């Protein structure tokens, strides 16, 4: 508890800093001896004056090993006693060399951070950062691309978006995409091709296409996109679903206890790509009166568990028919299964059972108490020896 209070008090003292510019994300295509100056303003959100320090650091997770931060010059490096409503401006000058040997996208962070006082203890400081990307081209042709698509309903075309970028030094003279739709048995359903384009060095292009779904059965399919460029090719694939307005009953409660009120669950799944509203189930056991669950909205292809409470106080043990009807969008689906009514579990015994989670919690509490007692005794012993 003391530790938590300390953490909360430390966080309450942290003060915010903002940063303003035309854009906090900058992308630079490398050219020899590139030089440009960018300007940023610091926005303090503190009632007290604060010191703010600026910095630049290389992102070690960008897939490159070179540190390009030495080509960044920040002026000034520190602001002293910045007050609320002040927005001091600092500059970031990027001076790239004639050559950067390592190709790829180099990511760097330029930030402003509250300068913590030089005192002991634990402290929290606020910081904000802008991002720089420096794209160094590869030798020859170097194509990168991504594919985006999504599941749809019957009759709605499947959108396919190809995002292409030439990170090489040489132009790609001819490039086009070939998109194939396959069913679950890998049988070709449809094939389309994009127009042919030319992609120059350090340029990118977005190509959009659609695959028709008219006449397709609902189910899972695979979209395979192959990009052909100057005698070479790369491929990607993604699974999609073609949906129909249909809900399925996946699972239901299989056992309940006589002599008590039981919770009964019905798991249902949507095969529709859009939201299905006001879905509910009606549950009947044998000849007894049915009970109704609360209604739920199902998102596209979502699975949910509907819950109802059934009074089995006067039901004898045995096996009964469980009739479940799910209502949605003026439609209904039903399923009949068997459910067992078991004797011998009373309300008191059920409430008396301790779950695994509760047992684990009790064990942890006991362990913490024992550790504290042992540490307390050790400290007392050391104190007595010192005295």
XYZ file of N, CA and C in Angstrom, residues 38-256:
657
model
N 14.465 22.550 -39.695
C 13.081 22.405 -39.274
C 12.904 23.125 -37.935
N 11.715 23.672 -37.702
C 11.470 24.454 -36.501
C 10.318 23.841 -35.696
N 10.499 23.842 -34.369
C 9.501 23.309 -33.449
C 9.359 24.260 -32.272
N 8.160 24.329 -31.714
C 7.936 25.127 -30.515
C 7.540 24.209 -29.371
N 8.020 24.557 -28.180
C 7.734 23.785 -26.978
C 6.541 24.410 -26.260
N 5.582 23.575 -25.857
C 4.377 24.043 -25.177
C 4.358 23.456 -23.775
N 4.600 24.261 -22.727
C 4.559 23.744 -21.355
C 3.123 23.723 -20.814
N 2.809 22.696 -20.032
C 1.508 22.605 -19.387
C 1.695 22.559 -17.875
N 2.491 23.443 -17.349
C 2.784 23.468 -15.922
C 2.549 24.864 -15.381
N 2.031 24.940 -14.180
C 1.814 26.237 -13.547
C 3.113 26.821 -13.017
N 4.122 25.972 -12.845
C 5.418 26.423 -12.365
C 6.411 26.456 -13.524
N 7.416 27.339 -13.476
C 8.441 27.361 -14.528
C 9.229 26.056 -14.543
N 9.536 25.574 -15.726
C 10.280 24.323 -15.859
C 11.436 24.510 -16.836
N 12.452 23.655 -16.686
C 13.562 23.617 -17.633
C 13.298 22.498 -18.633
N 13.534 22.793 -19.911
C 13.272 21.824 -20.975
C 14.550 21.606 -21.773
N 14.901 20.345 -21.968
C 16.075 20.001 -22.765
C 15.672 19.281 -24.033
N 16.329 19.590 -25.141
C 16.057 18.955 -26.433
C 17.106 17.886 -26.726
N 16.717 16.874 -27.477
C 17.639 15.776 -27.763
C 17.267 15.126 -29.094
N 18.190 14.337 -29.639
C 17.947 13.506 -30.816
C 18.571 12.148 -30.551
N 17.865 11.086 -30.893
C 18.402 9.751 -30.676
C 17.952 8.817 -31.791
N 18.802 7.843 -32.061
C 18.524 6.865 -33.098
C 17.580 5.792 -32.573
N 16.658 5.340 -33.421
C 15.752 4.245 -33.056
C 16.453 2.925 -33.379
N 16.776 2.162 -32.353
C 17.524 0.920 -32.557
C 16.662 -0.223 -33.060
N 15.348 0.005 -33.181
C 14.445 -1.052 -33.631
C 13.973 -0.853 -35.074
N 14.654 0.008 -35.839
C 14.213 0.292 -37.207
C 14.795 -0.667 -38.231
N 15.578 -1.646 -37.786
C 16.153 -2.626 -38.704
C 17.495 -2.224 -39.269
N 18.012 -1.047 -38.901
C 19.330 -0.603 -39.369
C 20.280 -0.538 -38.178
N 21.589 -0.450 -38.482
C 22.603 -0.396 -37.426
C 23.322 0.946 -37.370
N 23.221 1.756 -38.402
C 23.907 3.048 -38.423
C 23.181 4.061 -37.547
N 23.943 4.879 -36.847
C 23.392 5.952 -36.018
C 23.576 7.272 -36.762
N 22.461 7.837 -37.255
C 22.530 9.073 -38.028
C 22.268 10.309 -37.176
N 22.189 10.137 -35.863
C 21.882 11.281 -35.003
C 22.986 12.339 -35.044
N 24.209 11.939 -35.414
C 25.302 12.918 -35.468
C 25.126 13.932 -36.584
N 24.199 13.673 -37.491
C 23.938 14.620 -38.583
C 22.812 15.593 -38.237
N 22.337 15.564 -36.988
C 21.279 16.461 -36.528
C 21.872 17.476 -35.543
N 21.586 18.754 -35.763
C 22.058 19.822 -34.886
C 20.846 20.551 -34.313
N 20.756 20.588 -32.971
C 19.627 21.233 -32.299
C 20.102 22.523 -31.640
N 19.398 23.595 -31.882
C 19.719 24.893 -31.281
C 18.432 25.594 -30.838
N 18.368 26.082 -29.581
C 19.284 25.776 -28.475
C 19.020 24.381 -27.928
N 19.913 23.922 -27.061
C 19.767 22.578 -26.505
C 18.936 22.561 -25.237
N 18.806 23.737 -24.566
C 18.081 23.808 -23.303
C 17.327 25.128 -23.213
N 16.115 25.080 -22.652
C 15.367 26.280 -22.285
C 15.258 26.303 -20.764
N 15.585 27.439 -20.154
C 15.529 27.571 -18.710
C 14.266 28.331 -18.296
N 13.589 27.821 -17.264
C 12.471 28.525 -16.657
C 11.349 28.866 -17.619
N 10.891 27.898 -18.376
C 9.805 28.127 -19.335
C 8.491 28.254 -18.576
N 7.760 29.327 -18.839
C 6.507 29.598 -18.157
C 5.318 29.152 -19.009
N 4.162 29.002 -18.341
C 2.924 28.685 -19.048
C 2.620 29.768 -20.080
N 2.080 29.365 -21.192
C 1.712 30.223 -22.320
C 2.912 30.692 -23.137
N 4.121 30.387 -22.679
C 5.287 30.628 -23.519
C 5.461 29.456 -24.479
N 5.914 29.739 -25.675
C 6.179 28.691 -26.661
C 7.531 28.953 -27.315
N 8.619 28.702 -26.597
C 9.941 28.934 -27.181
C 10.196 28.009 -28.364
N 10.927 28.527 -29.344
C 11.163 27.801 -30.595
C 12.605 27.314 -30.643
N 12.777 26.059 -31.056
C 14.119 25.539 -31.304
C 14.180 24.990 -32.726
N 15.379 24.895 -33.265
C 15.564 24.450 -34.645
C 16.302 23.121 -34.681
N 16.005 22.337 -35.705
C 16.687 21.065 -35.961
C 17.233 21.131 -37.384
N 18.556 21.210 -37.500
C 19.192 21.262 -38.818
C 19.732 19.884 -39.162
N 19.277 19.355 -40.286
C 19.724 18.045 -40.761
C 20.762 18.278 -41.849
N 21.982 17.802 -41.628
C 23.073 17.919 -42.605
C 23.592 16.514 -42.905
N 23.123 15.955 -43.995
C 23.506 14.594 -44.356
C 24.820 14.599 -45.136
N 25.590 13.529 -45.044
C 26.880 13.460 -45.749
C 26.696 13.164 -47.234
N 27.796 13.062 -47.920
C 27.759 12.761 -49.353
C 27.324 11.326 -49.604
N 27.512 10.451 -48.604
C 27.158 9.039 -48.786
C 26.779 8.421 -47.450
N 25.707 7.633 -47.472
C 25.353 6.774 -46.345
C 25.397 5.346 -46.871
N 26.298 4.549 -46.325
C 26.555 3.228 -46.896
C 25.427 2.233 -46.640
N 24.770 2.349 -45.497
C 23.741 1.361 -45.165
C 22.392 1.785 -45.734
N 21.821 1.004 -46.671
C 20.501 1.345 -47.217
C 19.395 0.977 -46.244
N 18.226 1.479 -46.535
C 17.066 1.178 -45.702
C 16.435 2.443 -45.162
N 15.439 2.273 -44.311
C 14.749 3.398 -43.688
C 15.272 3.569 -42.270
N 15.964 4.681 -42.031
C 16.532 4.993 -40.726
C 15.543 5.879 -39.960
N 15.214 5.481 -38.745
C 14.238 6.214 -37.933
C 14.938 6.884 -36.764
N 14.625 8.177 -36.543
C 15.213 8.923 -35.442
C 14.128 9.685 -34.685
N 14.394 9.948 -33.410
C 13.468 10.682 -32.555
C 14.094 12.018 -32.171
N 13.369 13.092 -32.387
C 13.765 14.408 -31.897
C 12.745 14.808 -30.848
N 13.225 15.100 -29.629
C 12.271 15.322 -28.555
C 12.627 16.474 -27.656
N 11.639 16.862 -26.843
C 11.806 17.853 -25.784
C 11.386 17.191 -24.487
N 12.215 17.336 -23.464
C 11.967 16.644 -22.212
C 12.159 17.593 -21.042
N 11.319 17.435 -20.042
C 11.493 18.197 -18.808
C 12.816 17.795 -18.148
N 13.624 18.762 -17.757
C 14.896 18.496 -17.096
C 14.630 18.323 -15.616
N 14.867 17.109 -15.103
C 14.586 16.820 -13.694
C 15.612 17.491 -12.806
N 15.186 17.964 -11.621
C 16.148 18.536 -10.679
C 17.135 17.493 -10.203
N 18.368 17.912 -9.943
C 19.422 16.991 -9.532
C 19.318 16.709 -8.043
N 18.331 15.942 -7.690
C 18.108 15.548 -6.300
C 17.967 14.055 -6.234
N 18.055 13.502 -5.026
C 17.934 12.067 -4.870
C 16.502 11.612 -4.995
N 16.307 10.283 -4.969
C 14.961 9.737 -5.021
C 14.541 9.382 -6.427
N 13.269 8.996 -6.528
C 12.698 8.580 -7.802
C 11.858 9.715 -8.345
N 11.960 9.978 -9.646
C 11.197 11.060 -10.246
C 10.589 10.652 -11.556
N 9.638 11.431 -12.023
C 8.986 11.219 -13.307
C 9.115 12.498 -14.112
N 9.458 12.391 -15.395
C 9.559 13.581 -16.225
C 8.751 13.386 -17.493
N 8.225 14.498 -18.004
C 7.404 14.462 -19.199
C 8.283 14.696 -20.424
N 7.909 14.095 -21.545
C 8.654 14.272 -22.790
C 7.704 14.109 -23.965
N 8.068 14.716 -25.107
C 7.307 14.584 -26.336
C 8.298 14.508 -27.482
N 7.947 13.767 -28.537
C 8.916 13.511 -29.603
C 8.304 13.711 -30.987
N 9.176 14.109 -31.921
C 8.864 14.105 -33.345
C 9.680 12.984 -33.995
N 9.202 12.481 -35.125
C 9.845 11.344 -35.788
C 10.412 11.777 -37.133
N 11.648 11.333 -37.417
C 12.281 11.540 -38.714
C 12.548 10.178 -39.355
N 12.203 10.072 -40.648
C 12.541 8.892 -41.441
C 13.481 9.318 -42.553
N 14.628 8.671 -42.643
C 15.577 8.947 -43.727
C 15.671 7.694 -44.586
N 15.242 7.801 -45.837
C 15.198 6.656 -46.750
C 16.458 6.651 -47.615
N 17.297 5.661 -47.394
C 18.524 5.503 -48.173
C 18.297 4.395 -49.194
N 18.401 4.682 -50.502
C 18.056 3.686 -51.519
C 19.031 2.515 -51.564
N 18.510 1.377 -52.004
C 19.320 0.183 -52.224
C 19.905 0.222 -53.635
N 20.937 -0.562 -53.850
C 21.477 -0.699 -55.207
C 20.471 -1.442 -56.077
N 20.382 -1.052 -57.335
C 19.483 -1.719 -58.274
C 18.029 -1.406 -57.986
N 17.166 -2.397 -58.241
C 15.736 -2.260 -57.956
C 15.425 -2.929 -56.615
N 14.580 -2.277 -55.818
C 14.208 -2.835 -54.517
C 12.745 -2.491 -54.268
N 11.868 -3.466 -54.514
C 10.430 -3.247 -54.396
C 9.922 -3.752 -53.052
N 9.165 -2.914 -52.366
C 8.432 -3.346 -51.174
C 6.949 -3.098 -51.436
N 6.122 -3.988 -50.930
C 4.687 -3.762 -51.128
C 3.888 -4.462 -50.045
N 2.710 -3.945 -49.834
C 1.777 -4.532 -48.875
C 0.411 -4.654 -49.531
N -0.386 -5.576 -49.028
C -1.728 -5.792 -49.558
C -2.733 -5.661 -48.422
N -3.824 -4.968 -48.689
C -4.917 -4.841 -47.727
C -6.218 -5.253 -48.394
N -6.989 -6.073 -47.681
C -8.312 -6.463 -48.163
C -9.196 -6.684 -46.938
N -10.440 -7.010 -47.128
C -11.349 -7.181 -45.996
C -12.482 -8.120 -46.371
N -13.102 -8.686 -45.343
C -14.246 -9.568 -45.545
C -15.489 -8.747 -45.878
N -16.366 -9.327 -46.684
C -17.568 -8.615 -47.136
C -18.761 -9.566 -47.108
N -19.930 -9.024 -47.443
C -21.135 -9.836 -47.557
C -21.346 -10.262 -49.004
N -22.198 -11.247 -49.201
C -22.518 -11.718 -50.543
C -23.016 -10.556 -51.404
N -22.500 -10.469 -52.616
C -22.904 -9.418 -53.532
C -22.067 -8.166 -53.448
N -21.257 -8.015 -52.392
C -20.393 -6.847 -52.238
C -18.995 -7.189 -52.727
N -18.401 -6.385 -53.607
C -17.051 -6.688 -54.103
C -16.016 -6.683 -52.982
N -15.012 -7.531 -53.108
C -13.907 -7.575 -52.152
C -12.873 -6.527 -52.562
N -12.613 -5.512 -51.725
C -11.615 -4.495 -52.088
C -10.202 -5.021 -51.865
N -9.316 -4.716 -52.796
C -7.905 -5.104 -52.682
C -7.058 -3.865 -52.972
N -6.199 -3.500 -52.015
C -5.329 -2.336 -52.171
C -3.882 -2.790 -52.095
N -3.102 -2.464 -53.139
C -1.669 -2.748 -53.168
C -0.912 -1.434 -52.974
N -0.049 -1.384 -51.961
C 0.791 -0.211 -51.723
C 2.218 -0.579 -52.105
N 2.766 0.084 -53.115
C 4.053 -0.281 -53.706
C 5.058 0.843 -53.507
N 6.324 0.481 -53.276
C 7.388 1.472 -53.136
C 8.675 0.913 -53.726
N 9.354 1.722 -54.523
C 10.648 1.346 -55.095
C 11.742 2.015 -54.270
N 12.398 1.249 -53.415
C 13.458 1.776 -52.562
C 14.836 1.604 -53.179
N 14.880 1.179 -54.424
C 16.161 1.000 -55.109
C 16.581 2.242 -55.870
N 17.807 2.225 -56.364
C 18.350 3.359 -57.116
C 17.908 3.339 -58.576
N 17.457 2.176 -59.072
C 17.070 2.053 -60.478
C 15.557 2.065 -60.634
N 15.079 2.616 -61.745
C 13.649 2.678 -62.051
C 13.111 1.298 -62.428
N 11.913 0.977 -61.966
C 11.201 -0.224 -62.410
C 10.375 0.183 -63.628
N 10.686 -0.378 -64.770
C 10.084 0.070 -66.025
C 8.667 -0.435 -66.229
N 8.386 -1.653 -65.808
C 7.045 -2.204 -65.997
C 6.626 -2.978 -64.755
N 5.491 -2.607 -64.210
C 5.006 -3.241 -62.986
C 3.490 -3.374 -63.076
N 2.971 -4.539 -62.689
C 1.519 -4.728 -62.608
C 1.213 -5.825 -61.591
N -0.018 -5.835 -61.114
C -0.438 -6.826 -60.149
C -1.442 -7.795 -60.731
N -1.358 -9.051 -60.286
C -2.296 -10.095 -60.695
C -2.933 -10.656 -59.429
N -4.259 -10.544 -59.331
C -4.977 -10.902 -58.105
C -5.894 -12.082 -58.386
N -5.763 -13.124 -57.571
C -6.524 -14.360 -57.761
C -7.323 -14.647 -56.496
N -8.596 -15.009 -56.683
C -9.448 -15.423 -55.574
C -9.571 -16.938 -55.594
N -9.225 -17.583 -54.451
C -9.263 -19.041 -54.328
C -10.263 -19.435 -53.257
N -10.929 -20.591 -53.455
C -11.835 -21.081 -52.420
C -11.052 -21.925 -51.415
N -11.764 -22.538 -50.470
C -11.099 -23.303 -49.414
C -10.369 -24.531 -49.941
N -10.719 -24.971 -51.152
C -10.050 -26.116 -51.777
C -8.936 -25.677 -52.723
N -8.572 -24.390 -52.672
C -7.529 -23.782 -53.516
C -7.901 -23.797 -54.993
N -9.201 -23.830 -55.260
C -9.669 -23.752 -56.634
C -9.848 -22.287 -57.020
N -9.367 -21.930 -58.222
C -9.441 -20.539 -58.662
C -10.886 -20.151 -58.975
N -11.333 -19.049 -58.370
C -12.688 -18.554 -58.575
C -12.711 -17.384 -59.548
N -11.748 -16.484 -59.384
C -11.708 -15.294 -60.238
C -10.271 -14.806 -60.322
N -9.958 -14.084 -61.397
C -8.616 -13.544 -61.601
C -8.743 -12.185 -62.278
N -8.045 -11.175 -61.730
C -8.029 -9.841 -62.336
C -6.598 -9.333 -62.384
N -6.339 -8.406 -63.290
C -5.014 -7.800 -63.420
C -5.142 -6.286 -63.374
N -4.150 -5.639 -62.775
C -4.132 -4.182 -62.725
C -3.482 -3.640 -63.997
N -3.550 -2.348 -64.179
C -2.857 -1.716 -65.305
C -1.349 -1.736 -65.052
N -0.563 -1.597 -66.122
C 0.893 -1.595 -66.003
C 1.382 -0.169 -65.767
N 2.336 -0.042 -64.848
C 2.855 1.279 -64.510
C 4.379 1.258 -64.515
N 4.975 2.442 -64.427
C 6.410 2.642 -64.291
C 6.639 3.255 -62.901
N 7.609 2.717 -62.160
C 7.842 3.171 -60.796
C 9.298 3.595 -60.654
N 9.491 4.906 -60.506
C 10.844 5.453 -60.414
C 11.432 5.258 -59.021
N 12.735 5.470 -58.913
C 13.444 5.323 -57.644
C 12.859 6.245 -56.584
N 12.669 5.706 -55.384
C 12.170 6.441 -54.225
C 10.732 6.943 -54.407
N 9.986 6.312 -55.304
C 8.586 6.675 -55.516
C 7.691 5.543 -55.021
N 6.440 5.893 -54.727
C 5.482 4.877 -54.306
C 4.178 5.051 -55.074
N 3.377 4.015 -55.038
C 2.129 3.992 -55.800
C 1.118 3.121 -55.069
N -0.147 3.565 -55.093
C -1.251 2.784 -54.524
C -2.168 2.335 -55.660
N -2.412 1.041 -55.733
C -3.264 0.469 -56.784
C -4.463 -0.209 -56.119
N -5.670 0.178 -56.543
C -6.891 -0.374 -55.958
C -7.671 -1.185 -56.987
N -8.169 -2.346 -56.540
C -8.962 -3.220 -57.408
C -10.109 -3.812 -56.601
N -11.032 -4.470 -57.304
C -12.163 -5.128 -56.643
C -12.400 -6.491 -57.278
N -12.734 -7.471 -56.424
C -13.080 -8.809 -56.902
C -14.574 -9.011 -56.701
N -15.275 -9.396 -57.732
C -16.722 -9.588 -57.648
C -17.069 -10.817 -56.809
N -18.164 -10.712 -56.057
C -18.618 -11.844 -55.242
C -20.014 -12.321 -55.646
N -20.564 -11.763 -56.715
C -21.899 -12.175 -57.164
C -21.889 -13.668 -57.493
N -22.830 -14.394 -56.897
C -22.935 -15.830 -57.145
C -22.065 -16.683 -56.256
N -21.240 -16.071 -55.398
C -20.378 -16.849 -54.518
C -21.155 -17.327 -53.298
N -20.823 -18.537 -52.855
C -21.384 -19.051 -51.608
C -20.688 -18.377 -50.434
N -21.396 -18.304 -49.318
C -20.768 -17.779 -48.112
C -19.685 -18.750 -47.643
N -18.625 -18.207 -47.080
C -17.538 -19.048 -46.598
C -16.211 -18.332 -46.623
N -15.131 -19.097 -46.414
C -13.785 -18.538 -46.381
C -13.119 -18.671 -47.748
N -12.380 -17.627 -48.115
C -11.655 -17.591 -49.374
C -10.254 -17.041 -49.130
N -9.411 -17.132 -50.141
C -8.048 -16.604 -50.070
C -7.827 -15.657 -51.237
N -7.330 -14.445 -50.929
C -6.948 -13.492 -51.969
C -5.436 -13.562 -52.108
N -4.957 -13.947 -53.283
C -3.527 -14.045 -53.557
C -3.141 -12.977 -54.579
N -2.221 -12.087 -54.179
C -1.796 -10.989 -55.059
C -0.336 -11.181 -55.425
N -0.058 -11.242 -56.719
C 1.311 -11.359 -57.229
C 1.655 -10.093 -57.993
N 2.788 -9.469 -57.631
C 3.249 -8.266 -58.311
C 4.399 -8.655 -59.235
N 4.242 -8.380 -60.522
C 5.267 -8.650 -61.533
C 5.992 -7.345 -61.863
N 7.329 -7.386 -61.867
C 8.077 -6.176 -62.221
C 9.411 -6.555 -62.878
N 9.554 -6.138 -64.113
C 10.790 -6.323 -64.899
C 11.352 -7.742 -64.788
N 10.481 -8.733 -65.014
C 10.919 -10.120 -65.024
C 10.979 -10.785 -63.663
N 10.658 -10.059 -62.604
C 10.660 -10.629 -61.250
C 9.241 -10.574 -60.698
N 9.010 -11.282 -59.588
C 7.680 -11.262 -58.986
C 7.747 -11.551 -57.490
N 6.793 -11.001 -56.778
C 6.625 -11.259 -55.340
C 5.133 -11.467 -55.086
N 4.818 -12.259 -54.057
C 3.414 -12.593 -53.797
C 3.085 -12.458 -52.315
N 1.830 -12.152 -52.062
C 1.267 -12.152 -50.718
C -0.152 -12.706 -50.794
N -0.625 -13.251 -49.682
C -2.009 -13.729 -49.651
C -2.656 -13.361 -48.323
N -3.982 -13.329 -48.330
C -4.738 -13.014 -47.121
C -6.079 -13.728 -47.161
N -6.491 -14.276 -46.022
C -7.783 -14.954 -45.931
C -8.896 -13.930 -45.730
N -10.022 -14.155 -46.400
C -11.199 -13.295 -46.241
C -12.429 -14.180 -46.107
N -13.534 -13.564 -45.686
C -14.806 -14.264 -45.588
C -15.847 -13.545 -46.440
N -16.692 -14.341 -47.052
C -17.876 -13.809 -47.724
C -19.061 -14.208 -46.852
N -19.758 -13.211 -46.334
C -20.771 -13.488 -45.330
C -22.188 -13.527 -45.854
N -23.047 -14.165 -45.088
C -24.482 -14.152 -45.328
C -25.182 -13.855 -44.007
N -26.394 -13.329 -44.095
C -27.138 -12.961 -42.898
C -27.641 -14.232 -42.219
N -26.761 -14.773 -41.367
C -27.079 -16.040 -40.713
C -26.343 -16.107 -39.380
N -27.059 -16.564 -38.346
C -26.453 -16.823 -37.052
C -26.487 -18.322 -36.783
N -25.418 -18.818 -36.187
C -25.348 -20.244 -35.862
C -25.214 -20.424 -34.358
N -25.815 -21.493 -33.862
C -25.701 -21.848 -32.443
C -24.500 -22.778 -32.309
N -23.478 -22.319 -31.616
C -22.223 -23.060 -31.534
C -22.228 -24.042 -30.377
N -22.673 -23.585 -29.211
C -22.613 -24.439 -28.018
C -23.655 -23.975 -27.002
N -24.015 -24.885 -26.108
C -24.985 -24.564 -25.059
C -24.604 -25.277 -23.771
N -25.176 -24.822 -22.669
C -24.986 -25.502 -21.392
C -25.530 -26.927 -21.497
N -24.792 -27.908 -20.946
C -25.183 -29.316 -21.083
C -25.655 -29.938 -19.778
N -25.393 -29.250 -18.656
C -25.812 -29.789 -17.362
C -26.297 -28.657 -16.464
N -27.354 -28.931 -15.694
C -27.808 -28.018 -14.651
C -28.163 -28.844 -13.421
